[in-house]
Amino acid sequence: MIAVLFGVFAALCWSIHDVIARSIAGSVGGFRTAAWVMVSGFIVLSAYVLWDGSVWQASGPAIFSGLLLGFAYGFGVGGLFKAFSLGPVSLVGPITAGYPVLAVLWGVFNGLEPTALQWACVGATLLGAIIVARSGEPDGGINAVAPGKMPALLFFAVMAVLGYSSSIVLGQQAALSVGEVDATWLSRPVALLVLLPFAFLDGKRSVLTRNQWIGIFVMGTLDVFGVIAVNASGHFPGKEFAGIGISAYGALSVIMAMIFLREKVSPGQWVGLAMIVTAVATMSVTQN
């Protein structure tokens, strides 16, 4: 249960993070925004790591595990932010929310044996995300994407799914060797290096406003808290199920986009959101 709750906390952080990203990425550029978020997250964590981090006594392989996390995370966050620059939260959030299921499948490959009810929760999470993505209002969801932009949006959404799902596994492993905070700190510079080539090709060169800088530092803080929570779940039994908790972020981001960005939510999307929330809650109370 604890691992799932860590995932739910990360989902809350990232849902707020996604609403801010949607409001900034279109004008700043998806990859540029992601790159600055990595910089801000590194700054936020540096004071703690320099003061009390275990990274300075860590072995070479332990440090490498944190750096490898950054490689995967760079592709995940870059793909997500670029997708947000092409479509609304009510579409991109649910499409990418199913990525934690891949972490569960990785656990199955390595000996995890989910119960029938837990498999049902995984299936309900995926189905709920599909329903939310496909059931938007006539001027919302998939219908809000500019003509011809849907293939690009899907490409970057898949990029986000693969990057984030890999980062769950790598982050939990890194937490065991170097610590969840230090692993998150190590991952930021590597993620930035992954993002820089994309950022230079993003086509956006405008000077950031004060509010955009504030938004980026808020996103950077929320992002590192979310990553730390997921990494920390690696210390607990059933760590693979933390991903199911994370999947709640698709539902939470849609609700927050409705409140703060005035994006419309259809009755069909509410059904999908209810499925996701129910599946996550059930997984939380049934995990041993």
Coordinates of C-alpha atoms in Angstrom, one line a residue:
M1 CA 0.0 0.0 0.0
I2 CA 2.8 2.4 0.9
A3 CA 4.3 2.1 -2.6
V4 CA 1.0 2.9 -4.2
L5 CA 0.6 6.0 -2.0
F6 CA 4.0 7.2 -3.0
G7 CA 2.8 6.9 -6.6
V8 CA -0.4 8.9 -5.8
F9 CA 1.6 11.6 -4.2
A10 CA 3.8 11.8 -7.4
A11 CA 0.6 11.9 -9.4
L12 CA -0.6 14.9 -7.5
C13 CA 2.7 16.7 -8.0
W14 CA 2.7 16.0 -11.7
S15 CA -0.9 16.9 -12.3
I16 CA -0.3 20.4 -11.0
H17 CA 3.0 20.4 -13.0
D18 CA 1.1 19.4 -16.2
V19 CA -1.4 22.3 -15.9
I20 CA 1.5 24.8 -15.6
A21 CA 3.3 23.1 -18.5
R22 CA 0.3 23.4 -20.8
S23 CA 0.1 27.1 -20.1
I24 CA 3.8 27.7 -20.8
A25 CA 5.0 25.1 -23.3
G26 CA 3.1 26.5 -26.3
S27 CA 4.8 29.9 -26.1
V28 CA 8.2 28.9 -24.7
G29 CA 8.5 25.6 -26.6
G30 CA 8.0 22.1 -25.3
F31 CA 11.7 21.0 -25.2
R32 CA 12.9 24.4 -24.0
T33 CA 10.5 24.3 -21.1
A34 CA 11.5 20.8 -20.2
A35 CA 15.2 21.8 -20.3
W36 CA 14.7 24.8 -18.0
V37 CA 12.6 22.6 -15.6
M38 CA 15.6 20.2 -15.3
V39 CA 17.9 23.2 -14.5
S40 CA 15.5 24.5 -11.9
G41 CA 15.1 21.1 -10.3
F42 CA 18.9 20.7 -10.1
I43 CA 19.1 24.1 -8.4
V44 CA 16.3 23.2 -5.9
L45 CA 18.1 20.0 -4.8
S46 CA 21.7 21.2 -4.9
A47 CA 21.7 22.8 -1.5
Y48 CA 20.5 19.6 0.2
V49 CA 22.9 17.3 -1.7
L50 CA 25.9 19.6 -1.1
W51 CA 25.1 19.7 2.6
D52 CA 24.0 16.2 3.4
G53 CA 24.0 14.1 0.2
S54 CA 25.2 10.5 0.2
V55 CA 26.4 10.8 -3.4
W56 CA 29.9 11.9 -2.2
Q57 CA 30.5 8.5 -0.7
A58 CA 28.7 6.5 -3.4
S59 CA 30.4 4.0 -5.6
G60 CA 30.9 4.3 -9.3
P61 CA 28.1 1.9 -10.2
A62 CA 25.7 3.7 -7.8
I63 CA 26.4 7.1 -9.4
F64 CA 26.0 5.5 -12.8
S65 CA 22.5 4.3 -11.9
G66 CA 21.5 7.9 -11.1
L67 CA 22.9 9.1 -14.4
L68 CA 21.2 6.4 -16.3
L69 CA 17.9 7.5 -14.7
G70 CA 18.5 11.0 -16.2
F71 CA 18.9 9.5 -19.7
A72 CA 15.5 7.9 -19.6
Y73 CA 13.8 10.8 -17.8
G74 CA 15.1 13.3 -20.4
F75 CA 13.2 11.5 -23.2
G76 CA 10.1 11.2 -20.9
V77 CA 9.8 14.8 -19.9
G78 CA 10.8 16.1 -23.3
G79 CA 8.2 14.0 -25.1
L80 CA 5.5 15.1 -22.6
F81 CA 6.2 18.8 -22.8
K82 CA 6.3 18.7 -26.6
A83 CA 3.0 16.9 -26.6
F84 CA 1.6 19.6 -24.4
S85 CA 2.6 22.2 -26.9
L86 CA 0.5 20.4 -29.5
G87 CA -2.7 19.4 -27.6
P88 CA -4.7 20.0 -24.4
V89 CA -4.1 18.4 -21.0
S90 CA -7.4 16.6 -21.3
L91 CA -5.9 14.6 -24.2
V92 CA -2.2 14.3 -23.5
G93 CA -2.6 13.6 -19.8
P94 CA -4.7 10.4 -20.2
I95 CA -2.7 9.2 -23.2
T96 CA 0.5 9.3 -21.3
A97 CA -1.0 8.2 -17.9
G98 CA -0.8 4.5 -18.8
Y99 CA 3.0 4.4 -18.9
P100 CA 3.3 3.1 -15.3
V101 CA 1.6 -0.2 -16.5
L102 CA 4.8 -1.0 -18.4
A103 CA 6.7 -0.9 -15.1
V104 CA 4.2 -3.5 -13.7
L105 CA 4.8 -5.7 -16.8
W106 CA 8.6 -5.3 -16.2
G107 CA 7.9 -6.6 -12.6
V108 CA 6.0 -9.6 -14.0
F109 CA 8.9 -10.3 -16.3
N110 CA 11.2 -10.3 -13.2
G111 CA 9.0 -12.6 -11.0
L112 CA 6.1 -10.4 -9.8
E113 CA 2.8 -12.3 -9.6
P114 CA -0.2 -10.0 -9.5
T115 CA -3.5 -11.3 -8.3
A116 CA -6.6 -11.5 -10.6
L117 CA -8.0 -8.3 -8.9
Q118 CA -4.7 -6.5 -9.4
W119 CA -4.6 -7.4 -13.1
A120 CA -8.2 -6.1 -13.3
C121 CA -7.0 -2.8 -11.8
V122 CA -4.2 -2.5 -14.4
G123 CA -6.8 -3.2 -17.2
A124 CA -9.2 -0.7 -15.8
T125 CA -6.5 2.0 -15.5
L126 CA -5.6 1.6 -19.2
L127 CA -9.2 1.4 -20.4
G128 CA -10.1 4.5 -18.3
A129 CA -7.2 6.4 -19.9
I130 CA -8.4 5.4 -23.4
I131 CA -12.0 6.5 -22.6
V132 CA -10.8 9.9 -21.3
A133 CA -8.7 10.5 -24.4
R134 CA -11.4 9.5 -26.9
S135 CA -14.5 11.0 -25.2
G136 CA -13.8 14.7 -25.4
E137 CA -16.2 17.5 -26.1
P138 CA -16.6 18.6 -29.8
D139 CA -14.2 21.4 -29.2
G140 CA -12.0 19.6 -26.7
G141 CA -9.8 16.5 -26.2
I142 CA -8.8 15.0 -29.5
N143 CA -10.9 17.6 -31.4
A144 CA -8.8 20.5 -30.0
V145 CA -5.6 19.4 -31.8
A146 CA -4.7 21.5 -34.9
P147 CA -5.2 19.7 -38.2
G148 CA -2.3 17.5 -39.1
K149 CA -0.7 17.7 -35.7
M150 CA -2.2 14.5 -34.2
P151 CA 0.6 12.2 -35.6
A152 CA 3.3 14.4 -34.1
L153 CA 1.4 14.5 -30.8
L154 CA 1.1 10.7 -30.7
F155 CA 4.8 10.3 -31.5
F156 CA 5.9 12.5 -28.6
A157 CA 3.3 11.0 -26.3
V158 CA 4.8 7.5 -27.0
M159 CA 8.3 9.0 -26.5
A160 CA 7.1 10.2 -23.1
V161 CA 5.5 6.8 -22.2
L162 CA 8.7 4.9 -23.0
G163 CA 11.0 7.4 -21.2
Y164 CA 8.9 7.6 -18.1
S165 CA 8.2 3.9 -17.8
S166 CA 11.9 3.2 -18.0
S167 CA 12.6 5.9 -15.4
I168 CA 10.3 4.2 -12.9
V169 CA 12.4 1.0 -13.0
L170 CA 15.7 2.8 -13.1
G171 CA 14.8 5.3 -10.4
Q172 CA 13.7 2.6 -8.0
Q173 CA 16.9 0.7 -8.6
A174 CA 19.0 3.9 -8.2
A175 CA 17.3 4.7 -4.9
L176 CA 18.6 1.5 -3.4
S177 CA 22.2 2.2 -4.3
V178 CA 22.6 6.0 -4.0
G179 CA 19.4 7.2 -2.3
E180 CA 16.2 8.7 -3.8
V181 CA 17.2 12.4 -3.4
D182 CA 20.7 11.9 -4.7
A183 CA 19.5 9.8 -7.6
T184 CA 17.1 12.5 -8.6
W185 CA 19.8 15.2 -8.4
L186 CA 22.2 13.1 -10.5
S187 CA 19.5 12.6 -13.1
R188 CA 18.9 16.3 -13.8
P189 CA 22.2 17.2 -15.7
V190 CA 22.0 14.1 -17.9
A191 CA 18.3 14.7 -18.7
L192 CA 19.3 18.3 -19.6
L193 CA 22.0 17.0 -22.0
V194 CA 19.4 14.7 -23.6
L195 CA 17.0 17.7 -24.0
L196 CA 19.4 20.3 -25.3
P197 CA 19.6 19.1 -29.0
F198 CA 15.8 19.0 -29.1
A199 CA 15.6 22.4 -27.4
F200 CA 17.8 24.1 -30.0
L201 CA 15.6 22.7 -32.8
D202 CA 12.4 23.7 -31.0
G203 CA 12.0 27.0 -33.0
K204 CA 11.2 29.1 -29.9
R205 CA 13.7 31.9 -29.0
S206 CA 11.6 34.4 -27.0
V207 CA 12.8 35.8 -23.7
L208 CA 11.0 34.3 -20.8
T209 CA 8.8 36.6 -18.7
R210 CA 8.8 36.8 -14.9
N211 CA 5.7 34.7 -14.6
Q212 CA 7.1 32.0 -17.0
W213 CA 10.3 31.8 -14.8
I214 CA 8.2 31.4 -11.7
G215 CA 6.1 28.7 -13.4
I216 CA 9.3 26.9 -14.4
F217 CA 10.7 26.9 -10.9
V218 CA 7.4 25.7 -9.5
M219 CA 7.4 22.9 -12.1
G220 CA 11.0 22.0 -11.3
T221 CA 10.2 21.7 -7.5
L222 CA 7.0 19.6 -8.2
D223 CA 8.9 17.4 -10.6
V224 CA 11.7 16.6 -8.2
F225 CA 9.2 15.8 -5.4
G226 CA 7.4 13.5 -7.8
V227 CA 10.6 11.7 -8.9
I228 CA 11.8 11.4 -5.3
A229 CA 8.5 9.8 -4.3
V230 CA 8.7 7.3 -7.1
N231 CA 12.3 6.5 -6.4
A232 CA 11.5 6.1 -2.6
S233 CA 8.9 3.5 -3.4
G234 CA 11.7 1.2 -4.5
H235 CA 12.4 0.6 -0.8
F236 CA 9.0 -1.1 -0.2
P237 CA 7.3 -4.4 -1.2
G238 CA 5.2 -4.2 -4.3
K239 CA 7.2 -1.3 -5.6
E240 CA 6.0 -2.1 -9.2
F241 CA 2.5 -1.0 -8.1
A242 CA 3.6 2.5 -7.4
G243 CA 3.1 3.0 -11.1
I244 CA -0.6 2.3 -10.7
G245 CA -0.8 5.2 -8.2
I246 CA 1.1 7.4 -10.7
S247 CA -1.6 6.6 -13.3
A248 CA -4.0 8.7 -11.3
Y249 CA -2.2 11.8 -12.6
G250 CA -4.1 11.5 -15.9
A251 CA -7.4 11.9 -14.1
L252 CA -6.1 14.6 -11.7
S253 CA -4.6 16.6 -14.5
V254 CA -7.9 16.6 -16.5
I255 CA -9.7 17.8 -13.4
M256 CA -7.2 20.5 -12.7
A257 CA -7.2 21.6 -16.4
M258 CA -11.0 21.9 -16.2
I259 CA -10.7 24.1 -13.1
F260 CA -7.7 26.3 -14.0
L261 CA -7.5 26.2 -17.8
R262 CA -11.3 26.0 -18.4
E263 CA -10.9 22.8 -20.5
K264 CA -14.2 21.0 -21.0
V265 CA -14.8 17.5 -19.6
S266 CA -17.5 15.4 -21.3
P267 CA -19.7 12.8 -19.5
G268 CA -17.7 10.0 -21.2
Q269 CA -14.5 11.4 -19.8
W270 CA -16.0 11.4 -16.3
V271 CA -16.7 7.7 -16.7
G272 CA -13.1 7.1 -17.6
L273 CA -11.8 9.2 -14.7
A274 CA -14.0 7.2 -12.3
M275 CA -12.5 4.0 -13.6
I276 CA -9.0 5.2 -13.1
V277 CA -9.7 6.5 -9.6
T278 CA -11.5 3.3 -8.6
A279 CA -8.7 1.1 -9.9
V280 CA -6.0 3.1 -8.1
A281 CA -8.0 3.0 -4.8
T282 CA -8.6 -0.7 -5.1
M283 CA -4.9 -1.4 -5.8
S284 CA -4.0 0.6 -2.7
V285 CA -6.1 -1.4 -0.3
T286 CA -5.4 -4.9 -1.9
Q287 CA -1.7 -4.7 -2.1
N288 CA 0.1 -6.8 0.5

